[in-house]
Short mmCIF file of N, CA and C in Angstrom, two decimals:
data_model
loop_
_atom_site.label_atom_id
_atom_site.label_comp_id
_atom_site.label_asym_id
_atom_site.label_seq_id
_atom_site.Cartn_x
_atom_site.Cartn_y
_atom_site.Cartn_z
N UNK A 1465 -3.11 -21.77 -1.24
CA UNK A 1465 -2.95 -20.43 -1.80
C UNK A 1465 -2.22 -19.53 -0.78
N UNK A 1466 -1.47 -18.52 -1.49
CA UNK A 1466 -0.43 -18.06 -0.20
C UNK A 1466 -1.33 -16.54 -0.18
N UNK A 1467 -0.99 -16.11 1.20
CA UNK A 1467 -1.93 -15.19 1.67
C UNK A 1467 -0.51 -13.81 1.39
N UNK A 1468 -1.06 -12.41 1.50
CA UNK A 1468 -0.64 -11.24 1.42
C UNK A 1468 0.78 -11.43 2.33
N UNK A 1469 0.50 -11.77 3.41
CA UNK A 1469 0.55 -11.70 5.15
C UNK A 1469 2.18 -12.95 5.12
N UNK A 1470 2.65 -13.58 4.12
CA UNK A 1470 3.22 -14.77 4.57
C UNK A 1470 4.87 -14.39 4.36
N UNK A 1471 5.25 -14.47 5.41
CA UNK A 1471 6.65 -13.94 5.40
C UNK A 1471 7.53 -14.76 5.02
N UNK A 1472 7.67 -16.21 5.18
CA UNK A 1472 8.48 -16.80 4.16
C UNK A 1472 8.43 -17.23 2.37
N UNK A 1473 6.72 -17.24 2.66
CA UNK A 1473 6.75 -16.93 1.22
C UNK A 1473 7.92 -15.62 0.94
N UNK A 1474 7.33 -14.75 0.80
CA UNK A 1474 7.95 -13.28 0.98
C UNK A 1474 9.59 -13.22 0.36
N UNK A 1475 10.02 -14.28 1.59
CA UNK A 1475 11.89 -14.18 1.30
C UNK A 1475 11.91 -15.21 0.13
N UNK A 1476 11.00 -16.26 -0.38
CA UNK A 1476 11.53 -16.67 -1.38
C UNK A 1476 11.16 -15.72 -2.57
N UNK A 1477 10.38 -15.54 -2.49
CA UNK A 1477 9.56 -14.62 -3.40
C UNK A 1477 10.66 -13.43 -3.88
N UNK A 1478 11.08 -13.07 -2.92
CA UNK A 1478 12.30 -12.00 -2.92
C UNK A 1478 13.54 -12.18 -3.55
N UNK A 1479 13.83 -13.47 -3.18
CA UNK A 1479 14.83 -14.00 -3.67
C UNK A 1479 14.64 -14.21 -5.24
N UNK A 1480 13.55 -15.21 -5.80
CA UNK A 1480 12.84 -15.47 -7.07
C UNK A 1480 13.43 -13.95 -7.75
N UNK A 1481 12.80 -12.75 -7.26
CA UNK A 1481 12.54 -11.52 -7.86
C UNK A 1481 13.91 -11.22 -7.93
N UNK A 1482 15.02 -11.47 -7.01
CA UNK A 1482 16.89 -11.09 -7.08
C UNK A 1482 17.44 -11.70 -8.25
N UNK A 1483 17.13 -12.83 -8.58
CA UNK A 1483 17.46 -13.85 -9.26
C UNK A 1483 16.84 -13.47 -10.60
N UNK A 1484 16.02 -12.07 -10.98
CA UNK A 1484 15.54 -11.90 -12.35
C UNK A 1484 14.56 -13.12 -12.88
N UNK A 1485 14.13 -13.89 -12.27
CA UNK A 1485 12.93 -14.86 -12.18
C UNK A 1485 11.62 -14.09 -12.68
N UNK A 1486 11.33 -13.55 -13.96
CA UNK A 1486 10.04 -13.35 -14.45
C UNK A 1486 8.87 -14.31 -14.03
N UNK A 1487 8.72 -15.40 -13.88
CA UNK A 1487 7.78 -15.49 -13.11
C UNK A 1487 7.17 -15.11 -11.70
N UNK A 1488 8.39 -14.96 -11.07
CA UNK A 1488 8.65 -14.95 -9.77
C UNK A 1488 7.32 -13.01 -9.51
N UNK A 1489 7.46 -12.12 -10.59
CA UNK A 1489 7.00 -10.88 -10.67
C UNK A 1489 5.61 -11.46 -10.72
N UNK A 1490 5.27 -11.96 -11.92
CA UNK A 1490 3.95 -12.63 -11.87
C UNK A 1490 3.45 -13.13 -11.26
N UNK A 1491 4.00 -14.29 -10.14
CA UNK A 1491 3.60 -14.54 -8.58
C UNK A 1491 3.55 -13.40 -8.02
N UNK A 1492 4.55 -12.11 -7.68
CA UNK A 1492 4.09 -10.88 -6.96
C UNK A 1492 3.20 -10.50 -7.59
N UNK A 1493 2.83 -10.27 -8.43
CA UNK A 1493 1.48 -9.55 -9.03
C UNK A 1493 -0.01 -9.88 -8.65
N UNK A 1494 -0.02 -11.57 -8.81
CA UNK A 1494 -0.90 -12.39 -8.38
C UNK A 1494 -1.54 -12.04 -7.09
N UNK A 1495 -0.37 -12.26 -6.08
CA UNK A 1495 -0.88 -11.78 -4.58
C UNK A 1495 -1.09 -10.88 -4.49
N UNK A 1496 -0.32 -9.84 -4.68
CA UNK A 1496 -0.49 -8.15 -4.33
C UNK A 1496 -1.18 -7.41 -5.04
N UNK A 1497 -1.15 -7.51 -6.41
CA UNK A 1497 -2.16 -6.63 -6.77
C UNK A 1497 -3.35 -5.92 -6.46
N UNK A 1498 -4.42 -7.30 -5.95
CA UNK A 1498 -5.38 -6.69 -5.75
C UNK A 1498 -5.59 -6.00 -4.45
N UNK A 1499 -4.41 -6.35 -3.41
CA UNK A 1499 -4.42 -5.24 -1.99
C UNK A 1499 -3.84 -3.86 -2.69
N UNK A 1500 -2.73 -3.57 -3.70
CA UNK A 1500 -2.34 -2.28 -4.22
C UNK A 1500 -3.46 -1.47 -4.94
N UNK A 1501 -4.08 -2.21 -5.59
CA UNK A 1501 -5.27 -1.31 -6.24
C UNK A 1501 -6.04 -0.84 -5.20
N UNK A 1502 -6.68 -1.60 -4.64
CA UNK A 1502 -7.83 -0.99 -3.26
C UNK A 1502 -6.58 -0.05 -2.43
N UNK A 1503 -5.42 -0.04 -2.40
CA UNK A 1503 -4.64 1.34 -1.75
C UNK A 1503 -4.34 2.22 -2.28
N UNK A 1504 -4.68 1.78 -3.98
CA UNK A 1504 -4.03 3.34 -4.56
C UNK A 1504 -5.32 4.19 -4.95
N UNK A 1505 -6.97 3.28 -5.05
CA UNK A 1505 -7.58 3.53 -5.21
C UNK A 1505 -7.97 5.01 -4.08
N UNK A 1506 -7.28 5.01 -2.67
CA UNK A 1506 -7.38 5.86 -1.56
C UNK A 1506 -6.03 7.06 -1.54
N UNK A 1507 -5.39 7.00 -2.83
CA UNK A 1507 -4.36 7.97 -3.44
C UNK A 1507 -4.74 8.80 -4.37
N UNK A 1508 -5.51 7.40 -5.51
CA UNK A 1508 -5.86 8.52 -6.55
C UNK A 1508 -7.34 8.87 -7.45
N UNK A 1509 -7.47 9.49 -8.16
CA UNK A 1509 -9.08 9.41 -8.15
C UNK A 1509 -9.40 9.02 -9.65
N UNK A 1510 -8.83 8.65 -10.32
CA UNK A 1510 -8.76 7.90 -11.89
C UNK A 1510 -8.58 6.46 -11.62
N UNK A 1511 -9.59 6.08 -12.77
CA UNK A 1511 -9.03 4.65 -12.88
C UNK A 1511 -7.26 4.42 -13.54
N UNK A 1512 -7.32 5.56 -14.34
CA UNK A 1512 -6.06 5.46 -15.30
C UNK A 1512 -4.62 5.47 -14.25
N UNK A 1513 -5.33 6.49 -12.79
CA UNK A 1513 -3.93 6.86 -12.14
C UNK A 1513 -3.90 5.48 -11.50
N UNK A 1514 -4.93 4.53 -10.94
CA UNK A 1514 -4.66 3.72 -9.89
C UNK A 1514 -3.92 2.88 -10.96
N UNK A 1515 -4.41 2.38 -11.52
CA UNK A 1515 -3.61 1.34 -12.90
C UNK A 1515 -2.09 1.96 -12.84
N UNK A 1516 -2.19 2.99 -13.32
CA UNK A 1516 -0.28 3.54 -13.32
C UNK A 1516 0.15 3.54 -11.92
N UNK A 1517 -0.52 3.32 -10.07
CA UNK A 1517 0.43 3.81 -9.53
C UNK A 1517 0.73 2.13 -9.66
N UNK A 1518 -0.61 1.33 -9.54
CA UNK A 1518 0.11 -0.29 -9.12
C UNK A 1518 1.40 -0.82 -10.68
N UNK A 1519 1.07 -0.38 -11.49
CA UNK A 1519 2.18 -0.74 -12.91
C UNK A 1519 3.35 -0.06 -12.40
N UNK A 1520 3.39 1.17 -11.67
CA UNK A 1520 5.03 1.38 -11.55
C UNK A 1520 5.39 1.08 -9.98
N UNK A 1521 4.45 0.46 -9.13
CA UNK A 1521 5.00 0.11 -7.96
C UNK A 1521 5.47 -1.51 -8.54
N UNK A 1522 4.97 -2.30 -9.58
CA UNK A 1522 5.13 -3.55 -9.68
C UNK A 1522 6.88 -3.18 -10.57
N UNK A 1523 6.72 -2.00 -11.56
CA UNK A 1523 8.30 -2.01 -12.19
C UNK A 1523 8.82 -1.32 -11.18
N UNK A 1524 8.85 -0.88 -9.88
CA UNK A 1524 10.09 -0.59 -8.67
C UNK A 1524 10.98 -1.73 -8.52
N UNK A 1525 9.94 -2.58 -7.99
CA UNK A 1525 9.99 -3.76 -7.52
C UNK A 1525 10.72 -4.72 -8.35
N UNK A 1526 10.63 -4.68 -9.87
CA UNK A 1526 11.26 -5.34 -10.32
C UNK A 1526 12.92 -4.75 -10.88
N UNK A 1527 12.86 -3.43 -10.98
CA UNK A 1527 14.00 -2.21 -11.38
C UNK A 1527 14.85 -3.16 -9.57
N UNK A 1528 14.13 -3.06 -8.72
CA UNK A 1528 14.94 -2.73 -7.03
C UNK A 1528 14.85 -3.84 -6.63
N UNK A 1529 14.89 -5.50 -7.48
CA UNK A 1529 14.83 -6.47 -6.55
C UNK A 1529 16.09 -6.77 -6.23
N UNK A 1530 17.09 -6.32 -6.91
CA UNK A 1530 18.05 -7.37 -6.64
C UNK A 1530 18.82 -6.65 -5.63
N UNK A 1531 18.14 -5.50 -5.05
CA UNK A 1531 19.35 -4.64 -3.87
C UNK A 1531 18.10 -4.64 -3.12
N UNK A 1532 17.09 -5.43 -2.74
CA UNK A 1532 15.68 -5.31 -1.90
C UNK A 1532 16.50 -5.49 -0.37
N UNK A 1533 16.16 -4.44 0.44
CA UNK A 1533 16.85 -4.83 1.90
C UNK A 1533 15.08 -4.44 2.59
N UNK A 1534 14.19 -5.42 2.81
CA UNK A 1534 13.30 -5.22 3.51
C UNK A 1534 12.93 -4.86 4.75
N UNK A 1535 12.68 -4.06 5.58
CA UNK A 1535 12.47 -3.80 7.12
C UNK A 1535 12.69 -5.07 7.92
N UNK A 1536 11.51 -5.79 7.37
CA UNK A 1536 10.74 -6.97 7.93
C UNK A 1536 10.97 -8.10 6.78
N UNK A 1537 10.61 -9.20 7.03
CA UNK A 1537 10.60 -10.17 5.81
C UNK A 1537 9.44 -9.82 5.02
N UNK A 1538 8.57 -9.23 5.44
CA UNK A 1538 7.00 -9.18 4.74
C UNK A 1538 7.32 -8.11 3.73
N UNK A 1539 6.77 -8.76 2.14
CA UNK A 1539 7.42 -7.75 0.70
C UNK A 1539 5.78 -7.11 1.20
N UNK A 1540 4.71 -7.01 0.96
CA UNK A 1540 3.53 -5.88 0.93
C UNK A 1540 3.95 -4.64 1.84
N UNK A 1541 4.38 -4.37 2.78
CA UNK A 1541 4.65 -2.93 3.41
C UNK A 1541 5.55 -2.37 2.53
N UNK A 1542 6.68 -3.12 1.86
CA UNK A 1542 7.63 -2.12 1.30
C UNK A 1542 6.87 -1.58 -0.28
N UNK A 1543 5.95 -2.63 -0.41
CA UNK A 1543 5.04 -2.06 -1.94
C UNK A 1543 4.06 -0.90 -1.62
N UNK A 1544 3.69 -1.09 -0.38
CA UNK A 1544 2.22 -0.10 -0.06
C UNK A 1544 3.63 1.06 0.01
N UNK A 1545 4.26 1.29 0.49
CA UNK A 1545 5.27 2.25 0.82
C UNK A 1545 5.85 3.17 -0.94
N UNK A 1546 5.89 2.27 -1.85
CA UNK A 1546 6.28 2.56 -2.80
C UNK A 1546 5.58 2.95 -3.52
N UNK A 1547 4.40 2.55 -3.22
CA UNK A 1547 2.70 2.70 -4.29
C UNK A 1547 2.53 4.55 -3.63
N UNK A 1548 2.57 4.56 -2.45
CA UNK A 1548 2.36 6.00 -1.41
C UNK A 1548 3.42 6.93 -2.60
N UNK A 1549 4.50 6.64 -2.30
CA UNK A 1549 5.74 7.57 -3.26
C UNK A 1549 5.22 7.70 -4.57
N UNK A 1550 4.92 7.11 -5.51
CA UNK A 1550 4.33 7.03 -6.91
C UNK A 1550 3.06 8.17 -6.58
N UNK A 1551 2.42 8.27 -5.49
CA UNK A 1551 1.28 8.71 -5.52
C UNK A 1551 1.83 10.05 -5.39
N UNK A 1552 2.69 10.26 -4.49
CA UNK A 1552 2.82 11.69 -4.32
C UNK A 1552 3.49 12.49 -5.25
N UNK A 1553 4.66 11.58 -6.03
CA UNK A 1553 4.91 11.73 -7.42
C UNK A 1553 3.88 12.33 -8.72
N UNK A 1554 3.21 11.35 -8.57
CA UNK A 1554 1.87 11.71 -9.69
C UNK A 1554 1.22 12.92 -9.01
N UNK A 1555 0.61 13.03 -7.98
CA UNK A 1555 0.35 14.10 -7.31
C UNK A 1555 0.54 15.60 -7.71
N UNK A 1556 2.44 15.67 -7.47
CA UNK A 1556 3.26 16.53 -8.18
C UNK A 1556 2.84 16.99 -9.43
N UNK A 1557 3.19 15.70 -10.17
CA UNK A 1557 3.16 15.56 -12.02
C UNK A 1557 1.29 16.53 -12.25
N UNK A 1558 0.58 16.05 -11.60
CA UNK A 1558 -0.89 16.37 -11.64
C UNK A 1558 -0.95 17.78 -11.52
N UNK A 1559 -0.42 18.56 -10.42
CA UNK A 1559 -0.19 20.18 -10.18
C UNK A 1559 0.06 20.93 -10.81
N UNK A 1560 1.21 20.61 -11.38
CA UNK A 1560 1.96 21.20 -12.10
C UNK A 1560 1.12 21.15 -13.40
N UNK A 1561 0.22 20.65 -14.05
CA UNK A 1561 -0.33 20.82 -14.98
C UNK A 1561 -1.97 21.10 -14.53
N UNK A 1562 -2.19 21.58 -13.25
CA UNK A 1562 -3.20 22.04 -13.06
C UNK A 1562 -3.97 22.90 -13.70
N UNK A 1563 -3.25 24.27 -14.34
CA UNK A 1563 -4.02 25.25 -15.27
C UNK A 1563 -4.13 24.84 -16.71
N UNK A 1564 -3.58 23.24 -17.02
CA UNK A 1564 -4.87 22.66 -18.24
C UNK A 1564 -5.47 22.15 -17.91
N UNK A 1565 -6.03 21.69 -19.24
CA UNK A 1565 -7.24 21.64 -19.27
C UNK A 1565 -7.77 19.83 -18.41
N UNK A 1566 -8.60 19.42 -17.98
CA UNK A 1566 -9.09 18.59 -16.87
C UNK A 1566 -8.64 17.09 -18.17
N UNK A 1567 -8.16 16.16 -17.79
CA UNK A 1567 -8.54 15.02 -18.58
C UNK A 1567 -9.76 14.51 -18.45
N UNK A 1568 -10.47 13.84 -19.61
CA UNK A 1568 -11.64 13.61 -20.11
C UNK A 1568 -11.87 12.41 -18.88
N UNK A 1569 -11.04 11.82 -18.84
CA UNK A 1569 -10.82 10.00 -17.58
C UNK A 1569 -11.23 10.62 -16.13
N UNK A 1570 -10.92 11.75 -15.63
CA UNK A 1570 -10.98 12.43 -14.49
C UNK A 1570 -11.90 12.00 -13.28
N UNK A 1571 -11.67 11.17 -12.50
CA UNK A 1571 -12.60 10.35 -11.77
C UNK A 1571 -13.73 11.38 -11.40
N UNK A 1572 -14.85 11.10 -11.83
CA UNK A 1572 -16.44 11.48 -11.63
C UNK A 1572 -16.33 11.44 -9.82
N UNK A 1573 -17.60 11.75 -9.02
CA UNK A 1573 -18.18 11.80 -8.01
C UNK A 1573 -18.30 10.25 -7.39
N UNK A 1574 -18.95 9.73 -8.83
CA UNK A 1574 -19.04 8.37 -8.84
C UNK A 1574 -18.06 7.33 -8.56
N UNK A 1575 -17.30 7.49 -9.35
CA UNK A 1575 -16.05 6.38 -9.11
C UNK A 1575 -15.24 6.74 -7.31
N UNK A 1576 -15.11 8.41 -7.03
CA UNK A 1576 -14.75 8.33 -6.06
C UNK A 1576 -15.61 7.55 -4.66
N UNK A 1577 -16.76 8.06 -4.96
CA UNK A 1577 -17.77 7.34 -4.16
C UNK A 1577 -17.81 5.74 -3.88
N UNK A 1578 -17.59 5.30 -4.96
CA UNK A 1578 -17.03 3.61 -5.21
C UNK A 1578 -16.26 3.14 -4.71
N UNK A 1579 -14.21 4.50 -4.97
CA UNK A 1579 -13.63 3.70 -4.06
C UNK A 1579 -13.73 3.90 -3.06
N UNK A 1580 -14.08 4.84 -2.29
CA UNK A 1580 -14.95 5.24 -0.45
C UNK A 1580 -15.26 4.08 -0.43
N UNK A 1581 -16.02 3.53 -1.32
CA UNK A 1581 -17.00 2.32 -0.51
C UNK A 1581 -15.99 1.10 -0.29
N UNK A 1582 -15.68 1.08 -1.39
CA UNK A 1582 -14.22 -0.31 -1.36
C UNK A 1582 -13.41 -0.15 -0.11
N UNK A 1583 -13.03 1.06 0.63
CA UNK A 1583 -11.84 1.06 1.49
C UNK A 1583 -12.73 1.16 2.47
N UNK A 1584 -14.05 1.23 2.61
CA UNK A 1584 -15.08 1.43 3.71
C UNK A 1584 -14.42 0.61 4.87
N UNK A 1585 -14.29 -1.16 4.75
CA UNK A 1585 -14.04 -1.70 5.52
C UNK A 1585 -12.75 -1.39 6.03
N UNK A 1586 -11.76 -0.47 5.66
CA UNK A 1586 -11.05 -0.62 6.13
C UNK A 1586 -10.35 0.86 7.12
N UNK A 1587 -11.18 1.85 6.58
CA UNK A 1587 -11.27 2.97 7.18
C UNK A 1587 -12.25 2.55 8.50
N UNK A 1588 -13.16 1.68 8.21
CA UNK A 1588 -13.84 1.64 9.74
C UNK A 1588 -13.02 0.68 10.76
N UNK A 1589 -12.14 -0.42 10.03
CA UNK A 1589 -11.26 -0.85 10.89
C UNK A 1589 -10.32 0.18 11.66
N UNK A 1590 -9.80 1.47 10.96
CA UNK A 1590 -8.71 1.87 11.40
C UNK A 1590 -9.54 2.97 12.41
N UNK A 1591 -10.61 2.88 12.08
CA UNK A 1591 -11.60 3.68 13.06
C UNK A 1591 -11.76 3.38 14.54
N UNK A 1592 -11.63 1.93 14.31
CA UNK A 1592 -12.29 1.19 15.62
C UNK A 1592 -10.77 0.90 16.28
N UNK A 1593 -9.56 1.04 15.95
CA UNK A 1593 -8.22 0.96 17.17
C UNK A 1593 -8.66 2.15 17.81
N UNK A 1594 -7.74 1.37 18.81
CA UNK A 1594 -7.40 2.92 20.31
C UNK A 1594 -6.66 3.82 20.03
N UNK A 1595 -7.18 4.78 20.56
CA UNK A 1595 -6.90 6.21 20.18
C UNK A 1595 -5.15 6.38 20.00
N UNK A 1596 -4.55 5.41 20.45
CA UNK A 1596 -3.13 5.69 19.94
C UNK A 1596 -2.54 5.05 19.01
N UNK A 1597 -3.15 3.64 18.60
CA UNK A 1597 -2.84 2.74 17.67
C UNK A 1597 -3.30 3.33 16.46
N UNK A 1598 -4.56 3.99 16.24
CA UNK A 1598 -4.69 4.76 15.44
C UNK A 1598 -4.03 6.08 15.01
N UNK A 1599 -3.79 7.04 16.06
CA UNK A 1599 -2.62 7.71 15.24
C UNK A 1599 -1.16 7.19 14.80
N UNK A 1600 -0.89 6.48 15.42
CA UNK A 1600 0.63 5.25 14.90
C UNK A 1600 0.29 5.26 13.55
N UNK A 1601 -1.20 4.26 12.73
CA UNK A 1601 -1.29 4.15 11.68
C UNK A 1601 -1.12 5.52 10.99
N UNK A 1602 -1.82 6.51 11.43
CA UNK A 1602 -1.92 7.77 10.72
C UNK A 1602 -0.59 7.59 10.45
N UNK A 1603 0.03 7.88 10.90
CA UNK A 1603 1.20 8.53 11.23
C UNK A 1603 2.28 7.30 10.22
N UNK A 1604 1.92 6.11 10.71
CA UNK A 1604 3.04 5.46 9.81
C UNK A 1604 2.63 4.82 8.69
N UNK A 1605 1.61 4.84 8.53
CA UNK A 1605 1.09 3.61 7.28
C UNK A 1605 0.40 5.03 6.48
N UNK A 1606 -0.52 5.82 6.61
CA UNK A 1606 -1.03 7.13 6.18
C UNK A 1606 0.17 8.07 5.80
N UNK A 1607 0.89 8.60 6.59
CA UNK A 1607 1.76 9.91 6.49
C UNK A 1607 2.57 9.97 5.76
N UNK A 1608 3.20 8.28 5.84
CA UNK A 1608 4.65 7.54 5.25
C UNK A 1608 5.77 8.22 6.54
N UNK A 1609 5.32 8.62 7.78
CA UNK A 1609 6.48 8.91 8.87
C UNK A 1609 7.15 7.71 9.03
N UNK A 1610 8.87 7.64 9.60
CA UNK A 1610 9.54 6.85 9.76
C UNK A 1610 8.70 5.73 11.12
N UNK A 1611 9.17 4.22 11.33
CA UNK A 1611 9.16 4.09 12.86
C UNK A 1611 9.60 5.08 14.31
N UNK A 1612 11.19 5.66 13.95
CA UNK A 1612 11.41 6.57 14.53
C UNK A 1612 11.31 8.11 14.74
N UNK A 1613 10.78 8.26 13.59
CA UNK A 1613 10.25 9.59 13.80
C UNK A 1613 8.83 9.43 14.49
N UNK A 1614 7.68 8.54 14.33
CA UNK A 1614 6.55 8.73 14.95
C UNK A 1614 6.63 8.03 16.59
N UNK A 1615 7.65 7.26 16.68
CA UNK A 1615 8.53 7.31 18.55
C UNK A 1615 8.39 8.40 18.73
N UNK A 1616 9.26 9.42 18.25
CA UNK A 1616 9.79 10.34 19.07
C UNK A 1616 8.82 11.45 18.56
N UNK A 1617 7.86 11.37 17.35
CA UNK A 1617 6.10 12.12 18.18
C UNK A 1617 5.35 12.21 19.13
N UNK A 1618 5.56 10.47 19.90
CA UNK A 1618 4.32 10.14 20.31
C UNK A 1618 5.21 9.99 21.76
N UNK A 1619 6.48 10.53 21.58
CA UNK A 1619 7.10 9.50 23.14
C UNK A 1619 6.65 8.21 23.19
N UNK A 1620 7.49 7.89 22.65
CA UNK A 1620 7.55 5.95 22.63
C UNK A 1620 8.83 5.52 22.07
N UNK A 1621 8.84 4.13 22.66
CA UNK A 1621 9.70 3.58 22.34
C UNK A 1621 9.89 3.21 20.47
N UNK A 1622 11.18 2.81 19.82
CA UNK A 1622 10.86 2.59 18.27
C UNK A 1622 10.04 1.30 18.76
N UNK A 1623 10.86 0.26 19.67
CA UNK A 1623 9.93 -0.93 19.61
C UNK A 1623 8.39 -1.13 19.76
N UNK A 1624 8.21 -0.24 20.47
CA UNK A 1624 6.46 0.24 21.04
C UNK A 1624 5.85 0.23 19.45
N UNK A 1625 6.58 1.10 18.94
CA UNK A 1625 5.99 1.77 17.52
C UNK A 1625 5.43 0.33 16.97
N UNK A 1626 6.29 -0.52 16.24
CA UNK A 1626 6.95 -1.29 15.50
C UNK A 1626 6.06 -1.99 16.07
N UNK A 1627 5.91 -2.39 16.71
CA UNK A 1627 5.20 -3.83 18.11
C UNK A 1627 3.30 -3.44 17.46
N UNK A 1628 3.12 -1.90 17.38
CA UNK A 1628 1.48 -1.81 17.38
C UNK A 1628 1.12 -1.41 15.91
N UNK A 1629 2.48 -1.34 14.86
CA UNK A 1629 2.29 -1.15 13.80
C UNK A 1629 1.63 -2.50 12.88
N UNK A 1630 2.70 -3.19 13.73
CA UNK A 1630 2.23 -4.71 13.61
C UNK A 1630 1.16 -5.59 13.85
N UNK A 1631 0.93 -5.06 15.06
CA UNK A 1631 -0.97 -5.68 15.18
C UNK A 1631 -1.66 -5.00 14.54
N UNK A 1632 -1.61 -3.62 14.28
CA UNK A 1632 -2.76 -3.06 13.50
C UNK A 1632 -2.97 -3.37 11.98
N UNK A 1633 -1.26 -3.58 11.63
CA UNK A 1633 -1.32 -4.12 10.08
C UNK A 1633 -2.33 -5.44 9.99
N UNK A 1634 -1.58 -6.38 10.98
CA UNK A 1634 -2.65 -7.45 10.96
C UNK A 1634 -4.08 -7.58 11.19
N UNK A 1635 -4.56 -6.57 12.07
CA UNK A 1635 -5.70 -6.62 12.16
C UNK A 1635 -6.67 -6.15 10.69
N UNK A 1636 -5.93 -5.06 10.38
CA UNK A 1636 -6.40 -4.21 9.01
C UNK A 1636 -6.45 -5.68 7.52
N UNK A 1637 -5.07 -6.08 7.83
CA UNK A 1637 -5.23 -7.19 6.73
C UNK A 1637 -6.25 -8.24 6.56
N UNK A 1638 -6.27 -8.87 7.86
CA UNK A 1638 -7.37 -9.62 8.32
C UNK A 1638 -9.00 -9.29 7.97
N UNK A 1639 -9.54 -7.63 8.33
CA UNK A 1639 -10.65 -7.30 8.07
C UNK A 1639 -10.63 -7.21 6.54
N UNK A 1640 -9.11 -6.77 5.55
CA UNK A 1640 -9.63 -6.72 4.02
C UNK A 1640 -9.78 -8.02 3.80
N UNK A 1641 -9.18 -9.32 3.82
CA UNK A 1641 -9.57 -10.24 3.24
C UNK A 1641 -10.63 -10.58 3.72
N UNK A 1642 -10.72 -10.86 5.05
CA UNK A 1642 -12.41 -11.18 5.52
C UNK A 1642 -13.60 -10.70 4.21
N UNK A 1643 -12.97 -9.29 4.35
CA UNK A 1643 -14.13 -8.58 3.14
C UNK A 1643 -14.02 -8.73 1.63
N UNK A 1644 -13.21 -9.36 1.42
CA UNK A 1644 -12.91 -9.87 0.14
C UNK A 1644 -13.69 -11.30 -0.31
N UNK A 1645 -13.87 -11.83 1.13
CA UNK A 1645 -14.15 -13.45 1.09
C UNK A 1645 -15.25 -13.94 1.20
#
């Protein structure tokens, strides 16, 4: 079984998805899904919104495969990245209709409380880095800041950035599946 984390999967996978390969989406779906829901679940507070952000991060992905220029070989950062945009999108869309009336779906106390608990493990992972690896994440995986813009926050090198973005991703990935398993 191929893990979140597998970078050559990834480039074929990518490729599959260039190539208009409908299955190839359904393999992305398979893997990723269930890490996009537990991230959008920490975006949005409906079941209805998390469902719509992962349904239009999965049609980005398929609208943007065939011009996909990835950072890294690894496709999950550029989805968590896209799922973030959808969120702040909906966000928007949500404001702007703030002075009606509440939808009936409107995540309760409850459901938010639920997904708290779901991302528990992973807010206490990002708890437990060092005090600078943790703002990196803030800053790049939280904020959506560039590599180079949170360098030249933190005085650092881009590679520095990039180098601890990377262990922390892994470490973070590592503790969700652990907790999945």
């Amino acid at each position: 079984m191929q893990t979140d984390n597998d970078p050559s999967a990834d480039v074929v996978l990518t490729r599959r998805l260039a190539a208009a390969d409908r299955t190839a989406l359904a393999d992305a779906f398979d893997r990723f899904a269930p890490t996009l829901t537990r991230y959008a679940w920490a975006l949005a507070g409906s079941r209805q919104d998390v469902e719509e952000l992962v349904q239009d991060t999965f049609l980005t992905l398929w609208q943007k495969a065939e011009g996909l220029d990835l950072a890294t070989t690894a496709l999950l950062p550029w989805l968590l990245v896209v799922c973030r945009n959808h969120a702040k999108n909906q966000g928007r869309r949500n404001a702007k209709h703030s002075g009606d009336e509440l939808p009936e779906d409107l995540a309760s106390p409850a459901d938010a409380d639920d997904a708290r608990e779901r991302l528990r493990f992973v807010t206490d992972e990002i708890s437990r880095l060092a005090p600078l690896d943790r703002r990196i994440c803030e800053l790049c995986l939280i904020e959506g800041h560039s590599y180079a813009e949170a360098a030249a926050m933190l005085d650092l090198s881009v590679g520095a950035v990039t180098q601890r973005v990377s262990r922390s991703r892994a470490r973070l990935k590592k503790a969700v599946t652990h907790d999945e398993h």
